[in-house]
DNA sequence: TATGAATGAGCCTTCATTCAT
DNA sequence: CATGAATGAAGGCTCATTCAT
């Protein structure tokens, strides 16, 4: 599910790797990316050395984490492509993502991670593709204006997540704020 | 302009205070709030001790910086309230703010500052008031839907800034993304 | 002998812990409790981080040191209780303690440590008990007056150590000064 | 009264000097000699620069303070020499000094000042002379044994002060502890 | 391979002392 | 002379990373 290793690992090593990613997600979600590696190790029930054996650098750990999280998003989007109502699938995706972000700051925290030079643009590729497909279907279904492009949608997506995170949106505020974004994608431009 | 001191200072002290805030803005904009106080001092051309004489704590420096930056935003908004076209003033404000953020990550970096317990909600008060006025006028001018509330607008504002910052919006992308937000505020909801 | 760790440690860690306490005793004895942690590390031949791994705070190090030193005193007193001549054991204890203090200001320096909130009164408990027993035996042997109480004896003990430390008592002066204290405990009051 | 300056001073400078010594006594009594020079200045109602104009070094300030305090003790002792009951004057002096110390840690704090290399032994000279005289008279009056020497008495004095300071002697404990010292000076040795 | 102790650069902050105003 | 801002050397402590066990 989350971020496969580069090469086959012994069963216990693989288990540790998974535990670590889970623990890291928790810890960074709670405390931001400044949380210490020690804390991640503690939460995973291993020693620091183990963290560094699996991820030679804190940045590597963050990268792996992000890769896994992005994959989940892609899977989510793909599922909506496959089974969702074309007219609302994109909006549904937005809503879910923001909901998740509100409760879990990891994705955004990672996007915002200042010290880690993850080639985000590149890593975002697969997610962008999935969103593109959702967008295309929404447009075909007549629910979204034809001129809307994928990069705007991605921009809105990131903005919504960040805004939700640092603004602490309530469910109601979230609904109304996204409502405006959705209306903007539907209606003719100003 | 930016964050007045609590008490009258000698000419040289005042000059240093200003230099410090300027340097801090630069440094934190470039490196995020984790940049060292030492670096701020170096950039300002003073010794560390001087930073701490003016701002007893790093958090105090960040607070002062934020206060000044917010004040600039409020002034900007107030000017638009006084002299702008009611129908577009709010949108104009959005655009300017995002433009500035794209080039200067400080505001956003501060909003996102995790370690600093700035009473952001409180400090945002005056800005919120100014935005509220811009919104009200836009609504009176018939350019913005009546149901749109201030908190959604603030949410969009923060989201736009954050998105622009971490997404690295080009001028074109910025125009289109904000265009969707504006359309959403103008048009009837989905 | 001196201040056991809370939990089992690896051989090398234990060795370092001991080295640290030894170095700390030396350093604080020479320079007082204001000596830097860095200096303690240097003397112990380790890096600062190691000091803080063993003792999260300078105060913790001082506490541990004091605990160990007090334990030595208690052991010393207990030995005199078990094997000493009841009539002179208490005086013997006084003499030994002061002798040691003259050469090693640590105990006193710690007692006087102003910044460290060691619950001295509490920590002194076991020592007080041992002294009490020495006193009782001295009284039973008819060598010390019945009215003398433990707290006076402790007060004299502390005073003697402090006096010896800051006065730099010579062996002869020490003998005569303690002689007066002992005479005071033996003879009827003025 | 307390520590005259080396050369004549302007009226205001003299006033400041006195204020400073008073403030320093207060501050160091409360917080020990580690209290900051800034705090002394604040308490005296002057700027730091003024402190350093009068006392080029913190150590100089402490030295001056001590000189003044010692002078008070000497005056006290001299008064007892002149007007006290020979048989009890020395004991009276002990009691007063310890009483004062219990409430005011300055003298002792200074004696214990680790960083300041005051030639205490030398500075103690006049006090020693006065004590010597008190002792001599006590011995002539038959109240103190002939073999007791001045240095023992000084040693007991310092010990009593230090003990009282760090032990926090209650009035009762003080009486009993000094009682033993006095008995020891009166009675024949063990 | 896992452990967890050791390392050491770097951070924030304090404070005696100097010096421009 | 007084003022109080500036200096800069420490000091305590953290934490990513390395390495002996």
PDB file of C-alpha atoms in Angstrom, chain A residues 31-34 91 105 109 111-115 120 145 147-153 155-156 158-160 162-163 166-167 169 172-173 176-190, chain B residues 28 31-34 91 105 109 111-115 145 147-153 155-156 158-160 162-163 166-167 169 172-173 176-190:
ATOM      1  CA  UNK A  31       3.863  17.534  15.208  1.00  0.00           C
ATOM      2  CA  UNK A  32       4.811  18.611  11.728  1.00  0.00           C
ATOM      3  CA  UNK A  33       7.971  17.649   9.928  1.00  0.00           C
ATOM      4  CA  UNK A  34      10.130  19.090  12.650  1.00  0.00           C
ATOM      5  CA  UNK A  91     -15.919  17.580  -6.535  1.00  0.00           C
ATOM      6  CA  UNK A 105      -1.873  17.462   8.337  1.00  0.00           C
ATOM      7  CA  UNK A 109       2.892  19.377   5.976  1.00  0.00           C
ATOM      8  CA  UNK A 111       4.050  19.708   0.633  1.00  0.00           C
ATOM      9  CA  UNK A 112       5.107  22.533   2.830  1.00  0.00           C
ATOM     10  CA  UNK A 113       8.165  20.816   4.167  1.00  0.00           C
ATOM     11  CA  UNK A 114      10.706  23.518   3.781  1.00  0.00           C
ATOM     12  CA  UNK A 115      13.896  21.681   4.253  1.00  0.00           C
ATOM     13  CA  UNK A 120       7.151  17.663  -5.830  1.00  0.00           C
ATOM     14  CA  UNK A 145     -16.676  24.509 -17.899  1.00  0.00           C
ATOM     15  CA  UNK A 147     -11.886  26.176 -20.378  1.00  0.00           C
ATOM     16  CA  UNK A 148     -10.921  24.924 -16.940  1.00  0.00           C
ATOM     17  CA  UNK A 149      -7.495  23.309 -17.101  1.00  0.00           C
ATOM     18  CA  UNK A 150      -5.843  20.734 -14.980  1.00  0.00           C
ATOM     19  CA  UNK A 151      -3.247  23.004 -13.502  1.00  0.00           C
ATOM     20  CA  UNK A 152      -5.873  25.365 -12.116  1.00  0.00           C
ATOM     21  CA  UNK A 153      -7.645  22.454 -10.561  1.00  0.00           C
ATOM     22  CA  UNK A 155      -3.759  24.735  -7.751  1.00  0.00           C
ATOM     23  CA  UNK A 156      -7.188  24.939  -6.176  1.00  0.00           C
ATOM     24  CA  UNK A 158      -3.463  22.463  -2.988  1.00  0.00           C
ATOM     25  CA  UNK A 159      -4.877  25.802  -1.904  1.00  0.00           C
ATOM     26  CA  UNK A 160      -7.922  24.145  -0.396  1.00  0.00           C
ATOM     27  CA  UNK A 162      -3.459  24.311   2.845  1.00  0.00           C
ATOM     28  CA  UNK A 163      -6.270  26.659   3.684  1.00  0.00           C
ATOM     29  CA  UNK A 166      -3.976  26.344   8.681  1.00  0.00           C
ATOM     30  CA  UNK A 167      -7.426  27.796   8.911  1.00  0.00           C
ATOM     31  CA  UNK A 169     -12.058  24.769   8.705  1.00  0.00           C
ATOM     32  CA  UNK A 172     -19.697  23.998   7.522  1.00  0.00           C
ATOM     33  CA  UNK A 173     -16.960  26.366   6.446  1.00  0.00           C
ATOM     34  CA  UNK A 176     -19.178  26.693   1.792  1.00  0.00           C
ATOM     35  CA  UNK A 177     -15.601  27.331   0.740  1.00  0.00           C
ATOM     36  CA  UNK A 178     -15.465  24.356  -1.550  1.00  0.00           C
ATOM     37  CA  UNK A 179     -18.928  25.361  -2.769  1.00  0.00           C
ATOM     38  CA  UNK A 180     -17.460  28.557  -4.117  1.00  0.00           C
ATOM     39  CA  UNK A 181     -14.644  26.731  -5.837  1.00  0.00           C
ATOM     40  CA  UNK A 182     -17.083  24.302  -7.394  1.00  0.00           C
ATOM     41  CA  UNK A 183     -19.400  27.068  -8.507  1.00  0.00           C
ATOM     42  CA  UNK A 184     -16.416  28.773 -10.077  1.00  0.00           C
ATOM     43  CA  UNK A 185     -15.592  25.680 -12.048  1.00  0.00           C
ATOM     44  CA  UNK A 186     -19.162  25.262 -13.171  1.00  0.00           C
ATOM     45  CA  UNK A 187     -20.330  28.735 -13.983  1.00  0.00           C
ATOM     46  CA  UNK A 188     -19.065  30.951 -16.782  1.00  0.00           C
ATOM     47  CA  UNK A 189     -16.145  33.165 -15.807  1.00  0.00           C
ATOM     48  CA  UNK A 190     -16.608  36.643 -14.447  1.00  0.00           C
TER      49      UNK A 190
ATOM     50  CA  UNK B  28      12.567  34.027   6.866  1.00  0.00           C
ATOM     51  CA  UNK B  31      14.707  29.959   4.490  1.00  0.00           C
ATOM     52  CA  UNK B  32      11.487  29.688   6.417  1.00  0.00           C
ATOM     53  CA  UNK B  33      11.031  30.349  10.079  1.00  0.00           C
ATOM     54  CA  UNK B  34      13.643  27.801  11.007  1.00  0.00           C
ATOM     55  CA  UNK B  91     -10.826  40.649  -6.400  1.00  0.00           C
ATOM     56  CA  UNK B 105       6.826  33.613   1.293  1.00  0.00           C
ATOM     57  CA  UNK B 109       5.472  31.056   6.215  1.00  0.00           C
ATOM     58  CA  UNK B 111       0.836  31.780   9.066  1.00  0.00           C
ATOM     59  CA  UNK B 112       2.208  28.317   8.883  1.00  0.00           C
ATOM     60  CA  UNK B 113       4.780  28.801  11.592  1.00  0.00           C
ATOM     61  CA  UNK B 114       4.245  25.767  13.699  1.00  0.00           C
ATOM     62  CA  UNK B 115       6.287  26.460  16.724  1.00  0.00           C
ATOM     63  CA  UNK B 145     -23.483  36.781  -4.374  1.00  0.00           C
ATOM     64  CA  UNK B 147     -24.790  34.355   0.540  1.00  0.00           C
ATOM     65  CA  UNK B 148     -21.024  34.562   0.452  1.00  0.00           C
ATOM     66  CA  UNK B 149     -19.707  35.122   3.940  1.00  0.00           C
ATOM     67  CA  UNK B 150     -16.516  36.609   5.224  1.00  0.00           C
ATOM     68  CA  UNK B 151     -15.095  33.424   6.595  1.00  0.00           C
ATOM     69  CA  UNK B 152     -15.284  31.685   3.250  1.00  0.00           C
ATOM     70  CA  UNK B 153     -13.531  34.597   1.647  1.00  0.00           C
ATOM     71  CA  UNK B 155     -10.514  30.757   3.721  1.00  0.00           C
ATOM     72  CA  UNK B 156     -10.134  31.229  -0.019  1.00  0.00           C
ATOM     73  CA  UNK B 158      -5.423  31.804   2.763  1.00  0.00           C
ATOM     74  CA  UNK B 159      -5.815  28.871   0.430  1.00  0.00           C
ATOM     75  CA  UNK B 160      -4.841  30.980  -2.559  1.00  0.00           C
ATOM     76  CA  UNK B 162      -0.643  28.900   0.328  1.00  0.00           C
ATOM     77  CA  UNK B 163      -1.392  27.319  -2.980  1.00  0.00           C
ATOM     78  CA  UNK B 166       3.914  25.918  -2.627  1.00  0.00           C
ATOM     79  CA  UNK B 167       2.685  25.485  -6.163  1.00  0.00           C
ATOM     80  CA  UNK B 169       2.027  29.735  -9.700  1.00  0.00           C
ATOM     81  CA  UNK B 172      -1.037  32.905 -16.093  1.00  0.00           C
ATOM     82  CA  UNK B 173      -1.889  30.110 -13.699  1.00  0.00           C
ATOM     83  CA  UNK B 176      -6.886  31.406 -14.141  1.00  0.00           C
ATOM     84  CA  UNK B 177      -6.987  29.975 -10.636  1.00  0.00           C
ATOM     85  CA  UNK B 178      -8.166  33.176  -9.074  1.00  0.00           C
ATOM     86  CA  UNK B 179     -10.582  33.497 -11.994  1.00  0.00           C
ATOM     87  CA  UNK B 180     -12.303  30.347 -10.843  1.00  0.00           C
ATOM     88  CA  UNK B 181     -12.519  31.587  -7.285  1.00  0.00           C
ATOM     89  CA  UNK B 182     -13.947  34.887  -8.466  1.00  0.00           C
ATOM     90  CA  UNK B 183     -16.450  33.192 -10.736  1.00  0.00           C
ATOM     91  CA  UNK B 184     -17.502  31.074  -7.787  1.00  0.00           C
ATOM     92  CA  UNK B 185     -18.164  34.139  -5.729  1.00  0.00           C
ATOM     93  CA  UNK B 186     -20.124  35.773  -8.503  1.00  0.00           C
ATOM     94  CA  UNK B 187     -22.183  33.000  -9.953  1.00  0.00           C
ATOM     95  CA  UNK B 188     -24.984  31.112  -8.241  1.00  0.00           C
ATOM     96  CA  UNK B 189     -23.825  27.970  -6.402  1.00  0.00           C
ATOM     97  CA  UNK B 190     -23.762  24.580  -8.055  1.00  0.00           C
TER      98      UNK B 190
END
